[in-house]
Amino acid sequence: MKTEKVSVNLSPTELGQIDLLVERGLFDGRSDFMRSAARKSLESYASDFQQFLEPEYLKGEEGSNLIWAVGIAELTKGEVTRLINKGNKIHVRIIGLYIIAKNITPDEIRQSVLSCKIYGKLMASDEVKEALRDIEAGGN
């Protein structure tokens, strides 16, 4: 999986401690240490993430569904077409990467999505991203 670069400011003492652990062979490098530290910290919040994914976290309106995922999820043209044809809309909650197919139009997003919250990264056209921002701001 492709990773994202994150910058972190550390004190000289913290950086030196990391370098010592790397030198002793406990980590392959500074990045390895930071990934390990991030994973351990995130594991301590597992129950918070689970609460976010519970259906009670977001009550769907009549004719709407809650779509959630941890990892990578994709919204396809076929799925959007089915939603529109059935008159349904979705609430989307993603922790990870959400990919919206390039052939989906902003109008189709407005017709099929009630809300969309991505914790991670959204891959979509600029126009679709703008439509989602409008939806989250309360407009359509």
mmCIF file with all atom_site columns, C-alpha atoms in Angstrom:
data_model
loop_
_atom_site.group_PDB
_atom_site.id
_atom_site.type_symbol
_atom_site.label_atom_id
_atom_site.label_alt_id
_atom_site.label_comp_id
_atom_site.label_asym_id
_atom_site.label_entity_id
_atom_site.label_seq_id
_atom_site.pdbx_PDB_ins_code
_atom_site.Cartn_x
_atom_site.Cartn_y
_atom_site.Cartn_z
_atom_site.occupancy
_atom_site.B_iso_or_equiv
_atom_site.pdbx_formal_charge
_atom_site.auth_seq_id
_atom_site.auth_comp_id
_atom_site.auth_asym_id
_atom_site.auth_atom_id
_atom_site.pdbx_PDB_model_num
ATOM 1   C CA . MET A 1 1   ? 0.000   0.000  0.000   1.00 0.00 ? 1   MET A CA 1
ATOM 2   C CA . LYS A 1 2   ? 1.266   3.456  -0.854  1.00 0.00 ? 2   LYS A CA 1
ATOM 3   C CA . THR A 1 3   ? 2.183   5.525  2.184   1.00 0.00 ? 3   THR A CA 1
ATOM 4   C CA . GLU A 1 4   ? 1.900   9.248  2.874   1.00 0.00 ? 4   GLU A CA 1
ATOM 5   C CA . LYS A 1 5   ? 4.742   11.371 4.176   1.00 0.00 ? 5   LYS A CA 1
ATOM 6   C CA . VAL A 1 6   ? 4.225   13.121 7.519   1.00 0.00 ? 6   VAL A CA 1
ATOM 7   C CA . SER A 1 7   ? 6.594   15.643 9.064   1.00 0.00 ? 7   SER A CA 1
ATOM 8   C CA . VAL A 1 8   ? 7.211   15.565 12.799  1.00 0.00 ? 8   VAL A CA 1
ATOM 9   C CA . ASN A 1 9   ? 9.144   18.076 14.860  1.00 0.00 ? 9   ASN A CA 1
ATOM 10  C CA . LEU A 1 10  ? 11.213  16.460 17.619  1.00 0.00 ? 10  LEU A CA 1
ATOM 11  C CA . SER A 1 11  ? 13.638  17.837 20.154  1.00 0.00 ? 11  SER A CA 1
ATOM 12  C CA . PRO A 1 12  ? 17.328  17.061 19.715  1.00 0.00 ? 12  PRO A CA 1
ATOM 13  C CA . THR A 1 13  ? 17.109  14.730 22.721  1.00 0.00 ? 13  THR A CA 1
ATOM 14  C CA . GLU A 1 14  ? 14.176  12.782 21.269  1.00 0.00 ? 14  GLU A CA 1
ATOM 15  C CA . LEU A 1 15  ? 15.917  12.511 17.918  1.00 0.00 ? 15  LEU A CA 1
ATOM 16  C CA . GLY A 1 16  ? 19.106  11.342 19.614  1.00 0.00 ? 16  GLY A CA 1
ATOM 17  C CA . GLN A 1 17  ? 17.221  8.670  21.528  1.00 0.00 ? 17  GLN A CA 1
ATOM 18  C CA . ILE A 1 18  ? 15.679  7.402  18.287  1.00 0.00 ? 18  ILE A CA 1
ATOM 19  C CA . ASP A 1 19  ? 19.087  7.394  16.597  1.00 0.00 ? 19  ASP A CA 1
ATOM 20  C CA . LEU A 1 20  ? 20.529  5.348  19.472  1.00 0.00 ? 20  LEU A CA 1
ATOM 21  C CA . LEU A 1 21  ? 17.741  2.750  19.118  1.00 0.00 ? 21  LEU A CA 1
ATOM 22  C CA . VAL A 1 22  ? 18.415  2.598  15.375  1.00 0.00 ? 22  VAL A CA 1
ATOM 23  C CA . GLU A 1 23  ? 22.153  2.209  15.966  1.00 0.00 ? 23  GLU A CA 1
ATOM 24  C CA . ARG A 1 24  ? 21.478  -0.665 18.386  1.00 0.00 ? 24  ARG A CA 1
ATOM 25  C CA . GLY A 1 25  ? 19.490  -2.407 15.627  1.00 0.00 ? 25  GLY A CA 1
ATOM 26  C CA . LEU A 1 26  ? 16.075  -2.149 17.286  1.00 0.00 ? 26  LEU A CA 1
ATOM 27  C CA . PHE A 1 27  ? 14.691  -0.259 14.270  1.00 0.00 ? 27  PHE A CA 1
ATOM 28  C CA . ASP A 1 28  ? 15.727  -0.088 10.617  1.00 0.00 ? 28  ASP A CA 1
ATOM 29  C CA . GLY A 1 29  ? 15.723  3.702  10.674  1.00 0.00 ? 29  GLY A CA 1
ATOM 30  C CA . ARG A 1 30  ? 13.931  6.765  11.984  1.00 0.00 ? 30  ARG A CA 1
ATOM 31  C CA . SER A 1 31  ? 10.913  6.122  9.745   1.00 0.00 ? 31  SER A CA 1
ATOM 32  C CA . ASP A 1 32  ? 10.631  2.555  11.050  1.00 0.00 ? 32  ASP A CA 1
ATOM 33  C CA . PHE A 1 33  ? 10.625  3.884  14.614  1.00 0.00 ? 33  PHE A CA 1
ATOM 34  C CA . MET A 1 34  ? 7.952   6.474  13.805  1.00 0.00 ? 34  MET A CA 1
ATOM 35  C CA . ARG A 1 35  ? 5.704   3.878  12.090  1.00 0.00 ? 35  ARG A CA 1
ATOM 36  C CA . SER A 1 36  ? 6.053   1.592  15.092  1.00 0.00 ? 36  SER A CA 1
ATOM 37  C CA . ALA A 1 37  ? 5.265   4.399  17.534  1.00 0.00 ? 37  ALA A CA 1
ATOM 38  C CA . ALA A 1 38  ? 2.234   5.468  15.488  1.00 0.00 ? 38  ALA A CA 1
ATOM 39  C CA . ARG A 1 39  ? 0.897   1.887  15.302  1.00 0.00 ? 39  ARG A CA 1
ATOM 40  C CA . LYS A 1 40  ? 1.235   1.379  19.056  1.00 0.00 ? 40  LYS A CA 1
ATOM 41  C CA . SER A 1 41  ? -0.492  4.676  19.763  1.00 0.00 ? 41  SER A CA 1
ATOM 42  C CA . LEU A 1 42  ? -3.328  3.915  17.324  1.00 0.00 ? 42  LEU A CA 1
ATOM 43  C CA . GLU A 1 43  ? -3.832  0.459  18.872  1.00 0.00 ? 43  GLU A CA 1
ATOM 44  C CA . SER A 1 44  ? -4.530  2.163  22.195  1.00 0.00 ? 44  SER A CA 1
ATOM 45  C CA . TYR A 1 45  ? -7.489  3.961  20.559  1.00 0.00 ? 45  TYR A CA 1
ATOM 46  C CA . ALA A 1 46  ? -9.037  0.856  18.961  1.00 0.00 ? 46  ALA A CA 1
ATOM 47  C CA . SER A 1 47  ? -12.279 1.197  20.963  1.00 0.00 ? 47  SER A CA 1
ATOM 48  C CA . ASP A 1 48  ? -12.702 4.776  19.740  1.00 0.00 ? 48  ASP A CA 1
ATOM 49  C CA . PHE A 1 49  ? -12.402 3.619  16.140  1.00 0.00 ? 49  PHE A CA 1
ATOM 50  C CA . GLN A 1 50  ? -14.881 0.810  16.787  1.00 0.00 ? 50  GLN A CA 1
ATOM 51  C CA . GLN A 1 51  ? -17.411 3.316  18.176  1.00 0.00 ? 51  GLN A CA 1
ATOM 52  C CA . PHE A 1 52  ? -17.040 5.377  15.006  1.00 0.00 ? 52  PHE A CA 1
ATOM 53  C CA . LEU A 1 53  ? -17.950 2.319  12.932  1.00 0.00 ? 53  LEU A CA 1
ATOM 54  C CA . GLU A 1 54  ? -21.042 1.331  14.934  1.00 0.00 ? 54  GLU A CA 1
ATOM 55  C CA . PRO A 1 55  ? -24.316 1.940  13.058  1.00 0.00 ? 55  PRO A CA 1
ATOM 56  C CA . GLU A 1 56  ? -25.631 3.899  16.066  1.00 0.00 ? 56  GLU A CA 1
ATOM 57  C CA . TYR A 1 57  ? -22.934 6.500  15.472  1.00 0.00 ? 57  TYR A CA 1
ATOM 58  C CA . LEU A 1 58  ? -24.939 7.772  12.537  1.00 0.00 ? 58  LEU A CA 1
ATOM 59  C CA . LYS A 1 59  ? -28.660 7.170  12.267  1.00 0.00 ? 59  LYS A CA 1
ATOM 60  C CA . GLY A 1 60  ? -29.608 6.897  8.619   1.00 0.00 ? 60  GLY A CA 1
ATOM 61  C CA . GLU A 1 61  ? -32.601 8.761  7.243   1.00 0.00 ? 61  GLU A CA 1
ATOM 62  C CA . GLU A 1 62  ? -35.411 6.837  5.578   1.00 0.00 ? 62  GLU A CA 1
ATOM 63  C CA . GLY A 1 63  ? -34.139 5.426  2.289   1.00 0.00 ? 63  GLY A CA 1
ATOM 64  C CA . SER A 1 64  ? -30.488 5.915  3.209   1.00 0.00 ? 64  SER A CA 1
ATOM 65  C CA . ASN A 1 65  ? -27.694 3.528  4.115   1.00 0.00 ? 65  ASN A CA 1
ATOM 66  C CA . LEU A 1 66  ? -24.530 3.853  6.119   1.00 0.00 ? 66  LEU A CA 1
ATOM 67  C CA . ILE A 1 67  ? -21.435 2.809  4.162   1.00 0.00 ? 67  ILE A CA 1
ATOM 68  C CA . TRP A 1 68  ? -18.289 2.410  6.266   1.00 0.00 ? 68  TRP A CA 1
ATOM 69  C CA . ALA A 1 69  ? -14.901 0.841  5.876   1.00 0.00 ? 69  ALA A CA 1
ATOM 70  C CA . VAL A 1 70  ? -11.462 0.653  7.382   1.00 0.00 ? 70  VAL A CA 1
ATOM 71  C CA . GLY A 1 71  ? -8.831  0.350  4.684   1.00 0.00 ? 71  GLY A CA 1
ATOM 72  C CA . ILE A 1 72  ? -9.588  0.969  1.028   1.00 0.00 ? 72  ILE A CA 1
ATOM 73  C CA . ALA A 1 73  ? -13.107 1.431  -0.358  1.00 0.00 ? 73  ALA A CA 1
ATOM 74  C CA . GLU A 1 74  ? -14.340 2.407  -3.792  1.00 0.00 ? 74  GLU A CA 1
ATOM 75  C CA . LEU A 1 75  ? -17.549 3.953  -5.078  1.00 0.00 ? 75  LEU A CA 1
ATOM 76  C CA . THR A 1 76  ? -18.249 2.772  -8.610  1.00 0.00 ? 76  THR A CA 1
ATOM 77  C CA . LYS A 1 77  ? -20.437 4.201  -11.356 1.00 0.00 ? 77  LYS A CA 1
ATOM 78  C CA . GLY A 1 78  ? -22.662 1.104  -11.128 1.00 0.00 ? 78  GLY A CA 1
ATOM 79  C CA . GLU A 1 79  ? -23.236 1.588  -7.401  1.00 0.00 ? 79  GLU A CA 1
ATOM 80  C CA . VAL A 1 80  ? -24.118 5.255  -7.872  1.00 0.00 ? 80  VAL A CA 1
ATOM 81  C CA . THR A 1 81  ? -26.491 4.412  -10.728 1.00 0.00 ? 81  THR A CA 1
ATOM 82  C CA . ARG A 1 82  ? -28.257 1.773  -8.567  1.00 0.00 ? 82  ARG A CA 1
ATOM 83  C CA . LEU A 1 83  ? -28.631 4.242  -5.687  1.00 0.00 ? 83  LEU A CA 1
ATOM 84  C CA . ILE A 1 84  ? -30.086 6.921  -7.944  1.00 0.00 ? 84  ILE A CA 1
ATOM 85  C CA . ASN A 1 85  ? -32.455 4.480  -9.668  1.00 0.00 ? 85  ASN A CA 1
ATOM 86  C CA . LYS A 1 86  ? -33.760 3.248  -6.297  1.00 0.00 ? 86  LYS A CA 1
ATOM 87  C CA . GLY A 1 87  ? -34.012 6.773  -4.892  1.00 0.00 ? 87  GLY A CA 1
ATOM 88  C CA . ASN A 1 88  ? -31.563 5.890  -2.098  1.00 0.00 ? 88  ASN A CA 1
ATOM 89  C CA . LYS A 1 89  ? -28.736 7.924  -0.653  1.00 0.00 ? 89  LYS A CA 1
ATOM 90  C CA . ILE A 1 90  ? -25.746 6.930  1.443   1.00 0.00 ? 90  ILE A CA 1
ATOM 91  C CA . HIS A 1 91  ? -23.844 8.219  4.438   1.00 0.00 ? 91  HIS A CA 1
ATOM 92  C CA . VAL A 1 92  ? -20.156 7.413  3.935   1.00 0.00 ? 92  VAL A CA 1
ATOM 93  C CA . ARG A 1 93  ? -17.648 7.003  6.764   1.00 0.00 ? 93  ARG A CA 1
ATOM 94  C CA . ILE A 1 94  ? -14.148 5.811  5.830   1.00 0.00 ? 94  ILE A CA 1
ATOM 95  C CA . ILE A 1 95  ? -10.945 5.372  7.807   1.00 0.00 ? 95  ILE A CA 1
ATOM 96  C CA . GLY A 1 96  ? -8.309  4.944  5.114   1.00 0.00 ? 96  GLY A CA 1
ATOM 97  C CA . LEU A 1 97  ? -8.585  5.540  1.385   1.00 0.00 ? 97  LEU A CA 1
ATOM 98  C CA . TYR A 1 98  ? -11.845 6.227  -0.470  1.00 0.00 ? 98  TYR A CA 1
ATOM 99  C CA . ILE A 1 99  ? -11.746 6.101  -4.253  1.00 0.00 ? 99  ILE A CA 1
ATOM 100 C CA . ILE A 1 100 ? -14.599 7.586  -6.262  1.00 0.00 ? 100 ILE A CA 1
ATOM 101 C CA . ALA A 1 101 ? -14.571 6.461  -9.889  1.00 0.00 ? 101 ALA A CA 1
ATOM 102 C CA . LYS A 1 102 ? -13.524 9.139  -12.366 1.00 0.00 ? 102 LYS A CA 1
ATOM 103 C CA . ASN A 1 103 ? -16.681 8.698  -14.463 1.00 0.00 ? 103 ASN A CA 1
ATOM 104 C CA . ILE A 1 104 ? -18.976 9.758  -11.596 1.00 0.00 ? 104 ILE A CA 1
ATOM 105 C CA . THR A 1 105 ? -20.264 13.312 -11.982 1.00 0.00 ? 105 THR A CA 1
ATOM 106 C CA . PRO A 1 106 ? -20.783 15.887 -9.241  1.00 0.00 ? 106 PRO A CA 1
ATOM 107 C CA . ASP A 1 107 ? -24.529 15.782 -9.971  1.00 0.00 ? 107 ASP A CA 1
ATOM 108 C CA . GLU A 1 108 ? -24.569 12.024 -9.407  1.00 0.00 ? 108 GLU A CA 1
ATOM 109 C CA . ILE A 1 109 ? -22.767 12.525 -6.091  1.00 0.00 ? 109 ILE A CA 1
ATOM 110 C CA . ARG A 1 110 ? -25.373 15.098 -5.017  1.00 0.00 ? 110 ARG A CA 1
ATOM 111 C CA . GLN A 1 111 ? -28.150 12.641 -5.942  1.00 0.00 ? 111 GLN A CA 1
ATOM 112 C CA . SER A 1 112 ? -26.632 9.664  -4.085  1.00 0.00 ? 112 SER A CA 1
ATOM 113 C CA . VAL A 1 113 ? -24.676 10.928 -1.056  1.00 0.00 ? 113 VAL A CA 1
ATOM 114 C CA . LEU A 1 114 ? -26.199 12.471 2.078   1.00 0.00 ? 114 LEU A CA 1
ATOM 115 C CA . SER A 1 115 ? -22.906 12.859 3.932   1.00 0.00 ? 115 SER A CA 1
ATOM 116 C CA . CYS A 1 116 ? -19.287 11.828 3.533   1.00 0.00 ? 116 CYS A CA 1
ATOM 117 C CA . LYS A 1 117 ? -16.552 11.847 6.155   1.00 0.00 ? 117 LYS A CA 1
ATOM 118 C CA . ILE A 1 118 ? -13.123 10.550 5.208   1.00 0.00 ? 118 ILE A CA 1
ATOM 119 C CA . TYR A 1 119 ? -10.407 10.100 7.806   1.00 0.00 ? 119 TYR A CA 1
ATOM 120 C CA . GLY A 1 120 ? -7.443  9.500  5.552   1.00 0.00 ? 120 GLY A CA 1
ATOM 121 C CA . LYS A 1 121 ? -7.408  10.220 1.841   1.00 0.00 ? 121 LYS A CA 1
ATOM 122 C CA . LEU A 1 122 ? -10.048 10.809 -0.821  1.00 0.00 ? 122 LEU A CA 1
ATOM 123 C CA . MET A 1 123 ? -9.242  10.089 -4.461  1.00 0.00 ? 123 MET A CA 1
ATOM 124 C CA . ALA A 1 124 ? -11.789 11.771 -6.733  1.00 0.00 ? 124 ALA A CA 1
ATOM 125 C CA . SER A 1 125 ? -11.989 14.477 -9.345  1.00 0.00 ? 125 SER A CA 1
ATOM 126 C CA . ASP A 1 126 ? -11.728 18.041 -8.094  1.00 0.00 ? 126 ASP A CA 1
ATOM 127 C CA . GLU A 1 127 ? -15.354 18.618 -9.123  1.00 0.00 ? 127 GLU A CA 1
ATOM 128 C CA . VAL A 1 128 ? -16.586 15.622 -7.098  1.00 0.00 ? 128 VAL A CA 1
ATOM 129 C CA . LYS A 1 129 ? -14.513 16.724 -4.095  1.00 0.00 ? 129 LYS A CA 1
ATOM 130 C CA . GLU A 1 130 ? -16.170 20.148 -4.340  1.00 0.00 ? 130 GLU A CA 1
ATOM 131 C CA . ALA A 1 131 ? -19.629 18.536 -4.489  1.00 0.00 ? 131 ALA A CA 1
ATOM 132 C CA . LEU A 1 132 ? -18.825 16.542 -1.337  1.00 0.00 ? 132 LEU A CA 1
ATOM 133 C CA . ARG A 1 133 ? -17.632 19.712 0.434   1.00 0.00 ? 133 ARG A CA 1
ATOM 134 C CA . ASP A 1 134 ? -20.948 21.363 -0.507  1.00 0.00 ? 134 ASP A CA 1
ATOM 135 C CA . ILE A 1 135 ? -22.884 18.399 0.887   1.00 0.00 ? 135 ILE A CA 1
ATOM 136 C CA . GLU A 1 136 ? -20.967 18.503 4.170   1.00 0.00 ? 136 GLU A CA 1
ATOM 137 C CA . ALA A 1 137 ? -21.547 22.257 4.409   1.00 0.00 ? 137 ALA A CA 1
ATOM 138 C CA . GLY A 1 138 ? -25.278 21.651 4.230   1.00 0.00 ? 138 GLY A CA 1
ATOM 139 C CA . GLY A 1 139 ? -25.804 22.589 0.590   1.00 0.00 ? 139 GLY A CA 1
ATOM 140 C CA . ASN A 1 140 ? -26.674 20.416 -2.355  1.00 0.00 ? 140 ASN A CA 1
#
